[in-house]
Amino acid sequence: MAKEDIFYWQALNRALDAEMAGDDSVFILGEDVGLYGGSYRVTEGLYAKYGPLRVRDTPISETSFTGLGVGAAMTGMRPVVEIMTINFALLALDPLVNMAAKIPFMSGGQFPMPLVVRMPGGVAKQLGAQHSQRLEHTLMNVPGLRIAVPATPQDAYWQLRQAIASDDPIILIEHDLLYFSKGALDVEAVPLPMHRAAVCRAGRDVTLVSYSRNVELCLRAAQQLADERIEAEVIDLRSLSPIDWETCVTSVEKTHRLIVVEEDCRFAGAGAEVAATLSERCFFSLDAPAKRVAALDIPTPFNGSLESASIPTVKDVISAAQQLCSVADPGVKP
């Protein structure tokens, strides 16, 4: 199949279709994944193609059907659990944290855990405080779980296929506002390792490290910064557990400046770990302290204007880069 532009949700759909066609042990379960085709169309058409035994609609009970996925994985099946939103994953923390993440370790490897749990997350459009949370920091703190955060249709396709083929429990966090974004998909391209970071734009003056939807934010900021003769290197982490530190370190050792950009709240967010670790590893390479651009430490407002003001913008990233380059190089005008 030739390279084509498709929606993010379509890339996920094709990945599921490919894995289900090639392995009868792969099945899907979750709320509205069957007849309805998923809240963001990700499972569209799969119920008709594979039937109700392999595309299973469940009751509204995240604890129960996530636990069912854990049990199925222990018997050798390859379940793909869809939790309708990361906010509902709070109800599934017991099977995720105490079962999926612990059973392979506690059984001495006797029970692999080929479980994939997909969930949308992030600030969308006026979904309110309870439906706009970024909970990646909570899941990152659980040894035994792996977390992928695809930002493009290409990565969504390959990272989902790689997750399904893995014998470890893997969570895919998909930003709500990415599902109907378009990008190139080449199913014949050689995929990056699942947890390898990617340099999306080369630069020499400052490193912008981000993930998920905010990668595009950084790319837009980098384009505008180039007009001011500030060349920003943009890194898409692609994974939050594990994190590809080597790619990040190589970039920071080249640019000598670091900005971590995330939609999560600033306090104890994913970016805090990234900034802390890279500050330790690159201490003697940094010309100035690392900067962080993150959401405000408040519940996300429902009001559209306040919601937008609570999360990072392109302007915020540009401002941080101007300040950092100005401190490190007095010849650069802020």
XYZ file of C-alpha atoms in Angstrom, residues 49-278:
230
model
C -15.906 -8.188 10.449
C -14.900 -10.222 13.500
C -18.150 -10.671 15.416
C -19.256 -10.172 19.020
C -16.862 -12.755 20.478
C -13.809 -10.751 19.415
C -15.231 -7.225 19.669
C -17.024 -7.229 22.995
C -19.244 -4.475 24.286
C -19.060 -4.262 28.072
C -21.125 -2.720 30.864
C -19.992 0.606 32.335
C -17.602 -1.051 34.768
C -13.945 -0.204 34.164
C -12.737 -2.217 37.141
C -14.511 -5.336 35.897
C -13.647 -5.334 32.214
C -10.029 -4.267 32.791
C -9.730 -7.101 35.282
C -11.274 -9.417 32.695
C -8.527 -8.308 30.308
C -5.872 -9.171 32.895
C -7.337 -12.646 33.357
C -7.573 -13.223 29.611
C -3.938 -12.193 29.159
C -2.891 -14.694 31.840
C -4.502 -17.495 29.817
C -2.606 -16.593 26.643
C -5.094 -14.286 24.947
C -4.090 -10.830 23.701
C -6.832 -8.471 24.873
C -7.006 -4.838 23.809
C -9.026 -2.959 26.422
C -10.474 0.417 25.503
C -11.217 2.727 28.410
C -13.446 5.493 27.055
C -11.378 8.243 28.685
C -8.316 8.327 30.925
C -10.496 9.917 33.587
C -12.386 6.624 33.924
C -9.085 4.765 34.288
C -9.105 5.847 37.922
C -11.729 3.141 38.414
C -9.380 0.584 36.836
C -6.310 1.310 38.947
C -6.630 -1.891 40.988
C -6.435 -4.278 37.997
C -3.825 -2.067 36.303
C -1.566 -1.393 39.278
C -2.049 -4.425 41.522
C -2.616 -7.057 38.850
C -1.308 -6.234 35.374
C 1.863 -4.534 36.618
C 2.608 -7.023 39.401
C 1.607 -10.549 38.289
C 4.536 -11.178 35.886
C 6.974 -10.103 38.633
C 5.257 -11.933 41.491
C 4.932 -15.135 39.448
C 8.606 -15.158 38.552
C 7.722 -14.753 34.895
C 5.344 -17.715 34.820
C 2.487 -15.451 33.756
C 3.312 -12.990 30.975
C 0.870 -10.114 30.606
C 0.149 -9.428 26.885
C -2.403 -6.747 27.740
C -2.950 -3.477 25.889
C -5.069 -0.744 27.431
C -5.965 2.185 25.169
C -7.370 5.428 26.500
C -7.904 8.992 25.244
C -6.752 11.761 27.516
C -5.876 15.430 27.660
C -7.704 18.732 27.381
C -10.189 18.665 24.512
C -12.935 21.252 23.973
C -14.855 22.207 27.102
C -15.255 18.737 28.570
C -15.006 20.068 32.116
C -12.579 19.401 34.930
C -13.484 15.743 35.444
C -13.076 14.846 31.757
C -9.943 16.869 30.994
C -7.361 15.276 33.243
C -3.850 14.234 32.287
C -3.053 11.221 34.431
C 0.118 9.989 32.753
C 2.092 10.992 35.864
C 0.044 8.523 37.932
C 0.684 5.638 35.536
C 4.373 6.511 35.074
C 4.892 5.891 38.773
C 3.918 2.207 38.448
C 6.862 -0.146 37.820
C 5.786 -2.920 35.467
C 3.628 -0.781 33.178
C 4.892 0.553 29.855
C 3.363 3.712 28.388
C 3.321 4.862 24.767
C 2.081 8.285 23.665
C 1.794 8.354 19.854
C 1.532 11.829 18.355
C 1.036 10.955 14.667
C -0.959 8.437 12.612
C 2.307 6.685 11.716
C 3.262 6.205 15.357
C -0.303 5.332 16.360
C -0.292 2.518 13.790
C 3.074 1.036 14.647
C 3.043 1.540 18.399
C -0.357 -0.124 18.718
C 0.782 -3.093 16.634
C 3.994 -3.349 18.647
C 2.032 -3.168 21.898
C -0.324 -5.973 20.871
C 2.637 -8.167 19.919
C 4.363 -7.566 23.259
C 4.101 -9.845 26.287
C 4.138 -6.883 28.682
C 1.237 -4.709 29.874
C 1.270 -1.558 27.755
C -0.892 1.537 28.002
C -1.493 3.751 24.970
C -2.529 7.282 25.846
C -4.098 8.970 22.820
C -4.905 12.671 23.000
C -8.590 13.437 22.409
C -7.796 16.139 19.853
C -5.524 13.922 17.761
C -8.169 11.459 16.564
C -9.315 13.676 13.720
C -5.894 15.071 12.860
C -4.380 13.858 9.602
C -0.898 12.648 8.825
C 1.087 10.307 6.624
C 0.921 6.542 7.089
C 3.270 4.146 5.332
C 2.527 0.621 6.510
C 5.666 -0.636 4.762
C 8.000 1.772 6.547
C 10.457 0.307 9.033
C 9.097 1.209 12.480
C 11.189 2.754 15.210
C 11.529 0.658 18.376
C 8.395 1.242 20.392
C 10.030 3.311 23.134
C 12.559 5.215 21.010
C 12.274 9.008 20.953
C 12.291 10.801 17.600
C 13.998 14.013 16.525
C 11.200 15.757 14.609
C 13.193 18.867 13.757
C 16.931 19.431 13.950
C 18.282 22.542 15.625
C 21.362 23.930 17.336
C 20.203 26.545 19.860
C 17.667 24.920 22.191
C 16.062 21.502 22.691
C 12.282 21.276 23.015
C 11.211 17.946 24.540
C 7.540 17.038 24.437
C 5.058 14.276 23.718
C 1.588 13.638 22.302
C -0.330 16.670 20.995
C 2.201 19.175 22.314
C 4.804 17.956 19.833
C 2.871 19.839 17.143
C 2.817 22.865 19.456
C 6.609 22.728 19.665
C 7.014 22.342 15.906
C 4.904 25.432 15.309
C 6.905 27.364 17.888
C 10.174 26.190 16.323
C 9.054 27.445 12.925
C 8.400 30.918 14.315
C 11.609 30.915 16.355
C 13.569 30.236 13.181
C 12.458 33.639 11.902
C 14.313 35.100 14.895
C 17.429 33.029 14.119
C 16.765 30.673 17.029
C 17.004 27.121 15.728
C 15.084 24.773 18.041
C 15.477 21.009 17.998
C 12.180 19.231 18.676
C 12.096 15.787 20.274
C 8.976 13.641 20.481
C 9.429 11.269 23.422
C 6.848 8.814 21.964
C 7.063 6.895 25.249
C 6.803 7.879 28.896
C 7.833 4.553 30.403
C 10.541 3.804 29.602
C 11.953 7.113 28.370
C 14.683 7.210 25.738
C 17.158 9.343 27.667
C 20.006 8.823 25.199
C 18.267 10.695 22.371
C 17.429 13.570 24.716
C 20.931 13.749 26.170
C 22.528 13.795 22.715
C 20.355 16.754 21.764
C 20.957 18.742 24.952
C 24.714 18.187 24.689
C 24.482 19.794 21.242
C 22.176 22.735 22.016
C 23.147 23.317 25.698
C 19.606 24.522 26.477
C 16.480 22.552 27.438
C 12.752 23.292 27.540
C 10.274 20.580 28.516
C 6.752 21.174 27.185
C 3.713 19.266 28.437
C -0.035 19.651 28.813
C 0.055 18.017 32.245
C 0.028 20.231 35.328
C 3.440 21.591 36.229
C 3.652 20.211 39.774
C 4.749 16.556 39.782
C 3.828 16.095 36.135
C 5.625 13.976 33.560
C 7.736 16.981 32.629
C 9.097 17.228 36.151
C 10.715 13.803 35.764
C 12.077 14.668 32.330
C 13.518 17.989 33.469
C 15.024 16.530 36.647
C 16.682 13.569 34.954
C 18.080 15.579 32.049
